[in-house]
Coordinates of C-alpha atoms in Angstrom, one line a residue:
M267 CA -14.4 29.5 -11.8
S268 CA -12.2 27.5 -9.4
F269 CA -9.5 25.1 -10.6
G270 CA -8.8 27.2 -13.7
N271 CA -12.0 25.9 -15.4
C272 CA -10.2 22.6 -15.8
Y273 CA -13.3 20.5 -15.2
K274 CA -15.8 22.5 -17.3
G275 CA -17.0 20.3 -20.1
K276 CA -14.8 17.3 -19.2
K277 CA -16.0 13.8 -18.7
V278 CA -15.1 12.9 -15.1
L279 CA -15.6 9.3 -13.9
L280 CA -15.8 8.5 -10.2
T281 CA -15.8 5.1 -8.6
G282 CA -17.6 5.1 -5.2
H283 CA -19.8 8.0 -6.1
T284 CA -22.6 6.6 -3.9
G285 CA -20.3 6.9 -0.8
F286 CA -19.8 9.8 1.5
K287 CA -16.8 11.5 -0.2
G288 CA -17.8 10.3 -3.6
S289 CA -21.2 11.9 -3.5
W290 CA -19.8 15.2 -2.3
M291 CA -17.3 15.1 -5.1
A292 CA -20.0 14.5 -7.6
I293 CA -21.9 17.5 -6.4
W294 CA -18.9 19.8 -6.6
L295 CA -17.8 18.5 -10.0
K296 CA -21.3 19.1 -11.3
Q297 CA -21.1 22.7 -10.0
L298 CA -17.8 23.1 -11.8
G299 CA -19.5 22.2 -15.1
A300 CA -18.2 18.6 -15.4
D301 CA -20.1 15.8 -17.1
V302 CA -20.0 13.4 -14.1
Y303 CA -20.2 9.6 -14.5
G304 CA -20.3 7.3 -11.5
F305 CA -19.6 3.5 -11.0
A306 CA -20.4 2.2 -7.5
L307 CA -22.4 -0.2 -5.4
A308 CA -26.0 0.8 -4.6
P309 CA -26.4 3.1 -1.6
T310 CA -26.8 1.3 1.7
S311 CA -29.6 3.4 3.2
D312 CA -32.1 6.2 2.5
L313 CA -29.9 8.4 4.7
D314 CA -26.9 8.2 2.4
N315 CA -25.9 11.6 0.9
F316 CA -26.3 10.2 -2.6
V317 CA -30.0 9.4 -1.9
T318 CA -31.0 12.5 0.1
C319 CA -29.4 14.7 -2.6
G320 CA -31.2 12.9 -5.4
L321 CA -27.9 12.4 -7.3
E322 CA -29.2 9.5 -9.4
N323 CA -31.1 12.2 -11.4
E324 CA -28.2 14.7 -11.4
I325 CA -25.3 12.6 -12.9
H326 CA -24.8 9.5 -14.9
H327 CA -25.2 6.7 -12.4
Q328 CA -24.1 3.1 -13.0
E329 CA -24.4 0.4 -10.3
G330 CA -21.4 -1.9 -10.2
D331 CA -18.7 -3.5 -8.1
V332 CA -15.1 -2.5 -8.6
R333 CA -14.1 -6.1 -7.9
D334 CA -15.8 -6.9 -11.2
A335 CA -13.0 -6.1 -13.6
K336 CA -14.9 -6.7 -16.8
A337 CA -17.8 -4.5 -15.8
L338 CA -15.5 -1.6 -14.7
A339 CA -13.4 -1.8 -17.9
S340 CA -16.6 -1.9 -20.0
Y341 CA -17.9 1.3 -18.3
F342 CA -14.6 3.1 -18.9
A343 CA -14.7 2.0 -22.6
K344 CA -18.3 3.3 -22.9
V345 CA -17.7 6.6 -21.2
Q346 CA -14.2 7.4 -22.5
P347 CA -13.5 9.8 -19.5
D348 CA -10.9 12.6 -19.5
I349 CA -10.3 12.3 -15.8
A350 CA -10.9 9.5 -13.3
F351 CA -11.0 9.4 -9.5
H352 CA -11.0 6.1 -7.6
L353 CA -12.9 6.6 -4.3
A354 CA -14.6 3.2 -4.1
A355 CA -13.4 1.3 -0.9
Q356 CA -14.4 -0.6 2.2
P357 CA -13.6 2.4 4.5
L358 CA -14.1 1.2 8.0
V359 CA -11.5 -0.1 10.5
L360 CA -13.9 -2.1 12.6
L361 CA -15.7 -3.7 9.7
S362 CA -12.3 -4.8 8.3
Y363 CA -11.8 -6.9 11.5
Q364 CA -15.2 -8.5 10.8
D365 CA -14.6 -9.0 7.0
P366 CA -10.9 -9.0 6.2
V367 CA -11.4 -10.9 3.0
G368 CA -13.9 -8.5 1.6
T369 CA -11.8 -5.5 2.7
F370 CA -8.7 -6.8 0.9
E371 CA -10.7 -7.8 -2.1
T372 CA -12.3 -4.4 -2.5
N373 CA -9.3 -2.2 -1.5
L374 CA -6.7 -4.1 -3.4
M375 CA -8.4 -5.7 -6.4
G376 CA -10.6 -2.6 -6.8
V377 CA -7.4 -0.5 -7.2
I378 CA -5.9 -3.0 -9.7
N379 CA -9.1 -3.1 -11.7
F380 CA -9.3 0.7 -11.7
F381 CA -5.8 1.1 -13.1
E382 CA -6.3 -1.7 -15.6
A383 CA -9.4 0.1 -16.9
V384 CA -7.5 3.4 -17.0
R385 CA -4.5 2.0 -18.9
H386 CA -6.8 0.5 -21.5
T387 CA -8.8 3.7 -22.0
P388 CA -6.7 6.1 -24.1
S389 CA -9.0 9.1 -23.3
V390 CA -7.9 9.2 -19.7
K391 CA -5.3 11.9 -19.1
V392 CA -5.4 12.0 -15.2
A393 CA -6.2 9.2 -12.8
I394 CA -6.1 9.7 -9.0
N395 CA -6.4 6.9 -6.4
V396 CA -7.9 8.2 -3.1
T397 CA -6.5 6.2 -0.2
S398 CA -6.1 7.2 3.5
D399 CA -3.7 8.6 6.1
K400 CA -3.9 5.1 7.6
C401 CA -1.7 3.8 4.7
Y402 CA 1.4 4.7 6.7
D403 CA 3.3 2.4 9.1
N404 CA 2.1 4.2 12.1
K405 CA 4.7 4.6 14.9
E406 CA 2.4 7.0 16.8
W407 CA 5.2 9.6 16.9
V408 CA 4.4 13.3 17.4
W409 CA 5.3 14.5 13.9
G410 CA 3.4 14.1 10.7
Y411 CA 4.0 11.4 8.1
R412 CA 5.5 12.5 4.9
E413 CA 4.7 11.0 1.5
N414 CA 7.9 9.1 1.3
D415 CA 7.5 7.4 4.8
P416 CA 7.0 3.6 4.8
M417 CA 3.6 2.1 4.1
G418 CA 2.1 -0.3 6.7
G419 CA -0.9 -1.0 8.8
K420 CA -1.7 -3.3 11.8
D421 CA -5.5 -3.7 11.2
P422 CA -6.8 -5.1 7.9
Y423 CA -8.2 -1.8 6.7
S424 CA -4.9 0.1 7.3
A425 CA -2.9 -2.7 5.7
S426 CA -5.2 -2.7 2.7
K427 CA -4.5 1.0 2.2
G428 CA -0.8 0.6 2.6
C429 CA -1.0 -2.2 -0.1
A430 CA -3.1 0.1 -2.3
E431 CA -0.3 2.7 -2.2
L432 CA 2.3 0.1 -3.3
I433 CA 0.0 -1.0 -6.1
T434 CA -0.4 2.6 -7.2
S435 CA 3.4 3.2 -7.2
S436 CA 3.9 0.0 -9.2
Y437 CA 1.4 1.0 -11.9
I438 CA 3.0 4.5 -12.1
H439 CA 6.4 3.0 -12.7
S440 CA 5.3 0.1 -14.8
Y441 CA 2.7 1.6 -17.1
F442 CA 2.3 5.4 -16.7
S443 CA 5.7 7.0 -16.4
N444 CA 5.9 7.5 -20.2
S445 CA 2.2 7.4 -21.1
G446 CA -0.3 10.1 -21.9
C447 CA -2.0 9.5 -18.5
H448 CA -0.7 11.0 -15.3
V449 CA -1.4 9.1 -12.0
A450 CA -1.3 10.1 -8.4
S451 CA -2.5 8.9 -5.0
A452 CA -4.2 11.2 -2.4
R453 CA -4.1 10.5 1.3
A454 CA -6.4 12.3 3.7
G455 CA -7.2 12.4 7.4
N456 CA -10.4 11.7 9.2
V457 CA -13.1 13.3 7.1
I458 CA -16.3 14.5 8.6
G459 CA -19.4 16.3 7.4
G460 CA -23.1 16.1 6.7
G461 CA -24.3 13.1 4.7
D462 CA -22.1 10.5 6.4
W463 CA -24.2 8.0 8.3
A464 CA -21.8 5.0 8.3
K465 CA -21.7 2.8 11.4
D466 CA -18.8 2.8 13.8
R467 CA -17.8 6.4 12.9
I468 CA -17.7 8.8 15.8
V469 CA -19.7 11.7 14.2
P470 CA -22.5 9.7 12.7
D471 CA -22.7 7.6 15.9
Y472 CA -23.0 10.9 17.9
F473 CA -25.9 12.2 15.8
R474 CA -27.7 8.9 15.7
A475 CA -27.5 8.8 19.5
A476 CA -28.7 12.4 19.8
K477 CA -31.6 11.8 17.5
A478 CA -32.6 8.8 19.7
G479 CA -32.3 10.9 22.9
E480 CA -29.4 8.8 24.0
K481 CA -25.8 9.4 25.0
L482 CA -22.9 8.1 22.9
T483 CA -20.4 5.7 24.4
I484 CA -17.0 6.8 23.3
R485 CA -14.6 3.8 23.0
N486 CA -11.4 5.8 22.4
P487 CA -11.9 9.3 23.7
Y488 CA -8.2 10.5 23.7
A489 CA -7.3 9.2 20.3
T490 CA -6.0 12.1 18.2
R491 CA -7.0 12.5 14.6
P492 CA -6.5 15.0 11.7
W493 CA -10.1 15.9 11.5
Q494 CA -11.2 17.6 8.3
H495 CA -14.5 18.7 6.8
V496 CA -15.1 16.7 3.7
L497 CA -14.6 19.7 1.4
E498 CA -11.0 20.1 2.5
P499 CA -9.5 17.0 1.0
L500 CA -11.9 17.2 -2.0
S501 CA -10.4 20.7 -2.8
G502 CA -7.0 19.0 -2.6
Y503 CA -8.1 16.2 -5.0
L504 CA -9.6 18.6 -7.5
N505 CA -6.5 20.9 -7.2
L506 CA -4.2 18.0 -7.8
G507 CA -6.3 16.7 -10.8
A508 CA -6.3 20.2 -12.4
S509 CA -2.6 20.6 -11.9
M510 CA -1.9 17.2 -13.4
Y511 CA -4.1 17.8 -16.4
N512 CA -2.7 21.2 -17.1
E513 CA 1.0 20.6 -16.3
G514 CA 1.7 16.9 -16.4
I515 CA 3.8 14.2 -14.8
E516 CA 5.6 16.3 -12.3
Y517 CA 2.5 16.0 -10.0
S518 CA 2.4 12.2 -10.2
G519 CA 2.9 10.2 -7.0
G520 CA 1.6 10.5 -3.4
W521 CA 0.1 13.6 -1.8
N522 CA -1.1 14.3 1.8
F523 CA -4.2 16.5 2.4
G524 CA -4.8 17.2 6.0
P525 CA -5.2 20.0 8.6
E526 CA -2.4 22.2 9.8
D527 CA 0.1 20.6 12.1
T528 CA -1.4 22.3 15.2
A529 CA -5.0 21.3 14.3
N530 CA -5.1 17.7 15.5
Y531 CA -7.7 17.1 18.2
S532 CA -8.9 14.2 20.3
V533 CA -12.2 12.5 19.9
K534 CA -13.4 14.0 23.2
Q535 CA -12.3 17.5 22.1
L536 CA -14.3 17.1 18.9
I537 CA -17.5 16.0 20.6
D538 CA -17.1 18.7 23.3
K539 CA -16.9 21.3 20.5
M540 CA -20.0 19.9 18.8
L541 CA -21.9 20.1 22.1
L542 CA -21.0 23.8 22.3
I543 CA -22.8 24.4 19.0
D544 CA -25.6 21.9 19.4
P545 CA -26.2 20.8 23.0
N546 CA -28.8 18.1 22.2
G547 CA -26.4 15.2 22.5
G548 CA -24.1 13.8 25.1
Y549 CA -21.6 11.0 25.8
T550 CA -20.2 8.6 28.3
I551 CA -16.7 7.1 28.7
P552 CA -16.7 3.6 30.0
A553 CA -14.1 2.7 32.7
D554 CA -12.9 -0.4 30.9
T555 CA -13.2 -1.1 27.2
V556 CA -12.1 -4.2 25.3
K557 CA -11.7 -3.2 21.7
P558 CA -9.7 -4.0 18.5
H559 CA -6.5 -2.1 17.9
E560 CA -6.9 1.4 16.5
A561 CA -4.1 4.0 16.2
H562 CA -4.0 6.5 19.1
L563 CA -2.0 9.3 17.4
L564 CA -1.9 10.0 13.7
K565 CA -0.7 13.1 11.9
L566 CA 0.0 14.1 8.3
D567 CA 2.7 16.4 7.0
I568 CA 1.1 18.5 4.3
S569 CA 4.1 20.6 3.4
K570 CA 4.4 19.0 -0.1
A571 CA 0.8 20.0 -1.0
V572 CA 1.3 23.5 0.5
N573 CA 4.6 24.2 -1.3
Q574 CA 4.1 22.4 -4.6
L575 CA 0.3 22.7 -5.2
D576 CA -0.3 26.0 -3.3
W577 CA -3.0 24.1 -1.5
R578 CA -3.8 24.5 2.2
P579 CA -6.8 24.0 4.5
A580 CA -9.4 26.8 4.4
L581 CA -11.2 26.0 7.6
S582 CA -10.2 26.3 11.2
F583 CA -11.1 23.5 13.6
D584 CA -14.0 25.6 14.9
E585 CA -15.2 26.2 11.3
T586 CA -14.8 22.5 10.5
V587 CA -17.1 21.6 13.4
E588 CA -19.6 24.4 12.5
F589 CA -19.8 23.1 8.9
T590 CA -20.2 19.5 10.1
V591 CA -22.9 20.2 12.6
G592 CA -24.7 22.4 10.1
G593 CA -24.6 19.6 7.5
Y594 CA -26.1 17.1 10.0
N595 CA -28.8 19.5 11.0
D596 CA -29.7 19.8 7.3
D597 CA -29.9 16.1 7.1
L598 CA -32.2 15.8 10.1
K599 CA -34.5 18.5 8.7
G600 CA -34.6 16.6 5.5
Q601 CA -35.5 19.5 3.2
D602 CA -33.7 20.6 0.0
I603 CA -30.5 18.9 1.0
L604 CA -28.8 19.1 -2.4
N605 CA -29.1 22.9 -2.4
K606 CA -27.8 22.9 1.2
R607 CA -24.7 21.0 0.1
V608 CA -24.2 23.5 -2.8
E609 CA -24.5 26.3 -0.3
Q610 CA -21.7 24.8 1.8
I611 CA -19.5 24.4 -1.2
V612 CA -20.1 28.1 -2.1
S613 CA -19.4 29.2 1.5
Y614 CA -16.3 27.0 1.7
T615 CA -15.0 28.4 -1.6
A616 CA -15.6 32.0 -0.4
K617 CA -13.7 31.3 2.8
A618 CA -10.8 29.9 0.8
S619 CA -10.7 32.9 -1.4
K620 CA -10.9 35.3 1.6
K621 CA -7.8 33.5 3.0
G622 CA -5.9 34.0 -0.2
I623 CA -6.1 30.3 -1.4
E624 CA -6.0 30.1 -5.2
W625 CA -6.6 26.6 -6.6
A626 CA -4.8 25.6 -9.8
Q627 CA -5.6 28.8 -11.7

């Protein structure tokens, strides 16, 4: 079994398990034999991956807000998990402009409450805070950001993620450097895949428009992003967690999980590739667009994960798009979606194995 059977029989607690990445993580962990516990807000719609996969009946599900420190700490105390992943967040740049206070409350106090719960729960041996590539002070240069580059962020979302990294570093040095719990942060690029129907994200917006027989208006067509299928960073998080559990503190700190250096593509290139696979959609590019600031160019340097974790991406850009379009087509058909997700995990694992990728054996 992948990841050296590390997760088999372990209690793994996820915050944000009703979200896009969190729900995929819950499915994969269950396949790995983990006893999965989730603490998160209720899903926002019937299209959410958590709902369509029926995960409420597959894992231990507790509704709660990570801003509620007492509720989160109480859940940790009740579950006594072995491993904890913090994925709960306000994840949208444009929403952060509309609700900066809520964004900072969730993305800062949520992290603090997570680590407070971890440090008062002796059973936890590994805790990983999942943040974002947008945590870096983006100079829009042509090379990728390394884990020791400065944190920053112009928009409220990016700034909140930079702050979350500083909080993580502070807790590592203040409370976890000599404890029995090892702590890390994981930074990923723009994650895509079936089950994500959030507003103001390019891929869900594209499929919503296609379903309605409309063309998508692209607000920033030439912005370049490190696109990844959702299973790519999740394999990194799971690999990191297993390595930390088995080998200890040397894996603490920040880690980047992104595509290869040559695999960054623009929004327009992504949509054009999707159209080659599924020509039912379309797009328009307005001549003049007034919009809030978003980074134009953003790349991650993944050499640390490649060299120290033996992790690397398993999918090419074409395969990433194929997996993504396939996942959305499964959503739109609306049948047996949980098994379809499991099939993608199995297919992804097989592709990784075929390319000689061995996760935390």
